[in-house]
């Protein structure tokens, strides 16, 4: 069938809206009519080829939509089902069996290769194949063939067009705080970087009863917004040393910290702001080859832990319904982070996110 997609033709350049041909879903796939797709900073990283992907390709990995057709091996989904799309994983490796599918041994090839396992691409145009299956879904298309095991069925009551970001950015921030840091009511947390990922961390911490939530960023408007969402303290690290500020606020350092910036200097600040036996999580993505340092001389005796985390170490099939349940009770208002755009304005949506005026852009088809 023919469909429309936003295609990356050249690295670092705007996406082009093109008509493309979509093949038939494979036995383990579903064809999804996208309702919407969030835009995540990781899409920009692949658009700009920080992590190379063969071009042309259709990106997008925070899709939500309606199942139109199911492959012959798909038994738990049917046409008409409303789905949120999470990353692909093999379900067969040690990590998948151990309940950590976001660390699937085949995560890279299933999510970032731009091709199916058999090397084929679902999209094509007059010039040849167009990369698909980004995060198992390539959701910057009105229709896409999606790995069925990554889809999570949701009920009728939820606003489907807002839910795509639960599949990556929101899951990453909230999962890092709830699953990996495993915060408790009354704890302290510092969040470095208040994009959608960091703000989702703030919302999750507030929902869990974390009593000291310190947010660090270099954009004043984001800090203001973080206070509205539940940050108890904010630090503009352009104006103030964040480690000193965190020590002043807490006396001893924070129990938990989350670095969403991917900036090596911030990683160092995060590890220096942890109190004894504190735990810090890095989720911010950097260019391949980026090195970051810890003052091991000073910090050895502190017993701190540092985790590098993908997708909040969530099991999306379990975690996304949990976030939806929290959202329904009003304690996880992630819709406050979102702003919708038509497909034609996808490049403006990317630009607004980069400039910091929109936290979580969502393209609505
Ligand atoms: P974003 O660009 O919207 O947010 C980043 C924030 O960091 C911005 O508010 C920016 O002002 C702030 N920042 C930049 N430099 C800073 C500095 N030196 N000090 C303090 N703050 C600084 O991005 P996002 O969508 O929230 O994503 C955050 C990061 O997480 C990206 O790198 C993205 O690729 C990555 N990511 C990782 C995963 C994962 O599974 N690990 C999943 C989703 C996104
Ligand atoms: Zn993402």
GROMACS .gro file of C-alpha atoms in nm, residues 62-230:
model
  169
   62UNK     CA    1   0.710   0.680   2.020
   63UNK     CA    2   0.415   0.568   1.811
   64UNK     CA    3   0.057   0.505   1.910
   65UNK     CA    4  -0.214   0.386   1.678
   66UNK     CA    5  -0.472   0.136   1.570
   67UNK     CA    6  -0.398  -0.215   1.447
   68UNK     CA    7  -0.518  -0.258   1.087
   69UNK     CA    8  -0.385  -0.603   1.005
   70UNK     CA    9  -0.205  -0.876   1.196
   71UNK     CA   10   0.056  -1.125   1.071
   72UNK     CA   11  -0.025  -1.497   1.071
   73UNK     CA   12   0.174  -1.567   1.391
   74UNK     CA   13   0.017  -1.284   1.596
   75UNK     CA   14  -0.242  -1.424   1.836
   76UNK     CA   15  -0.285  -1.157   2.103
   77UNK     CA   16  -0.374  -0.856   1.888
   78UNK     CA   17  -0.653  -0.800   1.638
   79UNK     CA   18  -0.755  -0.531   1.389
   80UNK     CA   19  -0.912  -0.239   1.575
   81UNK     CA   20  -0.695  -0.276   1.885
   82UNK     CA   21  -0.548   0.049   2.018
   83UNK     CA   22  -0.176   0.016   2.084
   84UNK     CA   23   0.122   0.205   2.224
   85UNK     CA   24   0.450   0.100   2.066
   86UNK     CA   25   0.761   0.017   2.266
   87UNK     CA   26   1.108  -0.097   2.151
   88UNK     CA   27   1.169  -0.438   1.992
   89UNK     CA   28   1.346  -0.721   2.174
   90UNK     CA   29   1.408  -1.086   2.093
   91UNK     CA   30   1.237  -1.248   2.393
   92UNK     CA   31   1.485  -1.538   2.367
   93UNK     CA   32   1.814  -1.419   2.518
   94UNK     CA   33   1.933  -1.436   2.879
   95UNK     CA   34   1.848  -1.069   2.943
   96UNK     CA   35   1.496  -1.100   2.801
   97UNK     CA   36   1.433  -1.412   3.011
   98UNK     CA   37   1.571  -1.236   3.319
   99UNK     CA   38   1.309  -0.961   3.284
  100UNK     CA   39   1.535  -0.698   3.127
  101UNK     CA   40   1.418  -0.684   2.764
  102UNK     CA   41   1.557  -0.331   2.720
  103UNK     CA   42   1.902  -0.493   2.751
  104UNK     CA   43   1.815  -0.760   2.494
  105UNK     CA   44   2.133  -0.892   2.336
  106UNK     CA   45   1.980  -0.810   1.998
  107UNK     CA   46   1.857  -0.463   2.103
  108UNK     CA   47   2.091  -0.283   1.863
  109UNK     CA   48   2.011  -0.488   1.556
  110UNK     CA   49   1.636  -0.496   1.629
  111UNK     CA   50   1.603  -0.123   1.696
  112UNK     CA   51   1.877   0.077   1.525
  113UNK     CA   52   1.963  -0.113   1.207
  114UNK     CA   53   1.683   0.028   0.989
  115UNK     CA   54   1.607  -0.321   0.859
  116UNK     CA   55   1.424  -0.637   0.962
  117UNK     CA   56   1.617  -0.935   1.095
  118UNK     CA   57   1.616  -1.082   0.743
  119UNK     CA   58   1.770  -0.765   0.600
  120UNK     CA   59   1.455  -0.640   0.426
  121UNK     CA   60   1.304  -0.292   0.461
  122UNK     CA   61   0.930  -0.234   0.486
  123UNK     CA   62   0.933   0.094   0.291
  124UNK     CA   63   1.047   0.175  -0.058
  125UNK     CA   64   1.016   0.452  -0.316
  126UNK     CA   65   1.109   0.497  -0.679
  127UNK     CA   66   1.478   0.506  -0.582
  128UNK     CA   67   1.475   0.178  -0.390
  129UNK     CA   68   1.437   0.059  -0.030
  130UNK     CA   69   1.379   0.306   0.254
  131UNK     CA   70   1.491   0.211   0.607
  132UNK     CA   71   1.219   0.092   0.845
  133UNK     CA   72   1.182  -0.083   1.182
  134UNK     CA   73   1.352   0.194   1.379
  135UNK     CA   74   1.285   0.078   1.737
  136UNK     CA   75   1.080  -0.195   1.570
  137UNK     CA   76   0.826   0.060   1.448
  138UNK     CA   77   0.943   0.364   1.238
  139UNK     CA   78   0.647   0.566   1.359
  140UNK     CA   79   0.706   0.880   1.147
  141UNK     CA   80   0.471   0.726   0.889
  142UNK     CA   81   0.095   0.723   0.857
  143UNK     CA   82   0.110   0.343   0.835
  144UNK     CA   83   0.393   0.115   0.940
  145UNK     CA   84   0.469  -0.254   0.991
  146UNK     CA   85   0.559  -0.299   1.352
  147UNK     CA   86   0.709  -0.586   1.551
  148UNK     CA   87   0.400  -0.715   1.732
  149UNK     CA   88   0.574  -0.809   2.058
  150UNK     CA   89   0.665  -0.442   2.112
  151UNK     CA   90   0.300  -0.328   2.101
  152UNK     CA   91   0.100  -0.275   2.419
  153UNK     CA   92  -0.279  -0.285   2.395
  154UNK     CA   93  -0.455  -0.002   2.579
  155UNK     CA   94  -0.820   0.056   2.665
  156UNK     CA   95  -1.073   0.298   2.518
  157UNK     CA   96  -1.061   0.555   2.797
  158UNK     CA   97  -0.710   0.680   2.740
  159UNK     CA   98  -0.615   0.965   2.500
  160UNK     CA   99  -0.430   0.754   2.242
  161UNK     CA  100  -0.269   1.054   2.068
  162UNK     CA  101  -0.081   1.146   2.387
  163UNK     CA  102   0.042   0.799   2.478
  164UNK     CA  103   0.324   0.737   2.228
  165UNK     CA  104   0.592   0.904   2.447
  166UNK     CA  105   0.521   0.645   2.714
  167UNK     CA  106   0.706   0.406   2.480
  168UNK     CA  107   1.041   0.587   2.518
  169UNK     CA  108   1.106   0.930   2.672
  170UNK     CA  109   0.851   0.917   2.951
  171UNK     CA  110   0.924   0.550   3.025
  172UNK     CA  111   1.297   0.628   3.044
  173UNK     CA  112   1.264   0.912   3.296
  174UNK     CA  113   0.995   0.751   3.508
  175UNK     CA  114   1.146   0.401   3.487
  176UNK     CA  115   1.491   0.524   3.590
  177UNK     CA  116   1.340   0.679   3.902
  178UNK     CA  117   1.088   0.407   3.990
  179UNK     CA  118   1.263   0.089   3.869
  180UNK     CA  119   1.636   0.158   3.884
  181UNK     CA  120   1.677   0.419   4.157
  182UNK     CA  121   1.378   0.262   4.333
  183UNK     CA  122   1.309   0.585   4.523
  184UNK     CA  123   1.109   0.581   4.845
  185UNK     CA  124   0.879   0.841   4.998
  186UNK     CA  125   1.090   1.095   5.185
  187UNK     CA  126   1.404   1.039   4.973
  188UNK     CA  127   1.613   1.303   4.793
  189UNK     CA  128   1.680   1.315   4.418
  190UNK     CA  129   1.869   1.547   4.183
  191UNK     CA  130   1.769   1.558   3.815
  192UNK     CA  131   2.020   1.706   3.569
  193UNK     CA  132   1.852   1.824   3.248
  194UNK     CA  133   1.483   1.893   3.230
  195UNK     CA  134   1.379   1.784   2.887
  196UNK     CA  135   1.095   1.534   2.860
  197UNK     CA  136   1.308   1.258   3.011
  198UNK     CA  137   1.416   1.462   3.313
  199UNK     CA  138   1.068   1.604   3.369
  200UNK     CA  139   0.918   1.254   3.356
  201UNK     CA  140   1.167   1.168   3.630
  202UNK     CA  141   1.047   1.468   3.832
  203UNK     CA  142   0.681   1.367   3.789
  204UNK     CA  143   0.755   1.006   3.888
  205UNK     CA  144   0.955   1.118   4.193
  206UNK     CA  145   0.671   1.344   4.304
  207UNK     CA  146   0.419   1.062   4.254
  208UNK     CA  147   0.640   0.836   4.471
  209UNK     CA  148   0.658   1.092   4.752
  210UNK     CA  149   1.023   1.195   4.710
  211UNK     CA  150   1.045   1.498   4.938
  212UNK     CA  151   1.355   1.675   4.803
  213UNK     CA  152   1.359   1.708   4.424
  214UNK     CA  153   1.646   1.927   4.301
  215UNK     CA  154   1.646   2.011   3.932
  216UNK     CA  155   1.953   2.139   3.746
  217UNK     CA  156   1.942   2.295   3.398
  218UNK     CA  157   2.083   2.588   3.205
  219UNK     CA  158   1.749   2.714   3.066
  220UNK     CA  159   1.561   2.932   3.314
  221UNK     CA  160   1.214   2.870   3.166
  222UNK     CA  161   1.261   2.493   3.207
  223UNK     CA  162   1.360   2.542   3.570
  224UNK     CA  163   1.048   2.749   3.630
  225UNK     CA  164   0.834   2.480   3.472
  226UNK     CA  165   1.008   2.213   3.682
  227UNK     CA  166   0.900   2.401   3.996
  228UNK     CA  167   0.541   2.397   3.869
  229UNK     CA  168   0.566   2.021   3.818
  230UNK     CA  169   0.700   1.944   4.163
   0.00000   0.00000   0.00000
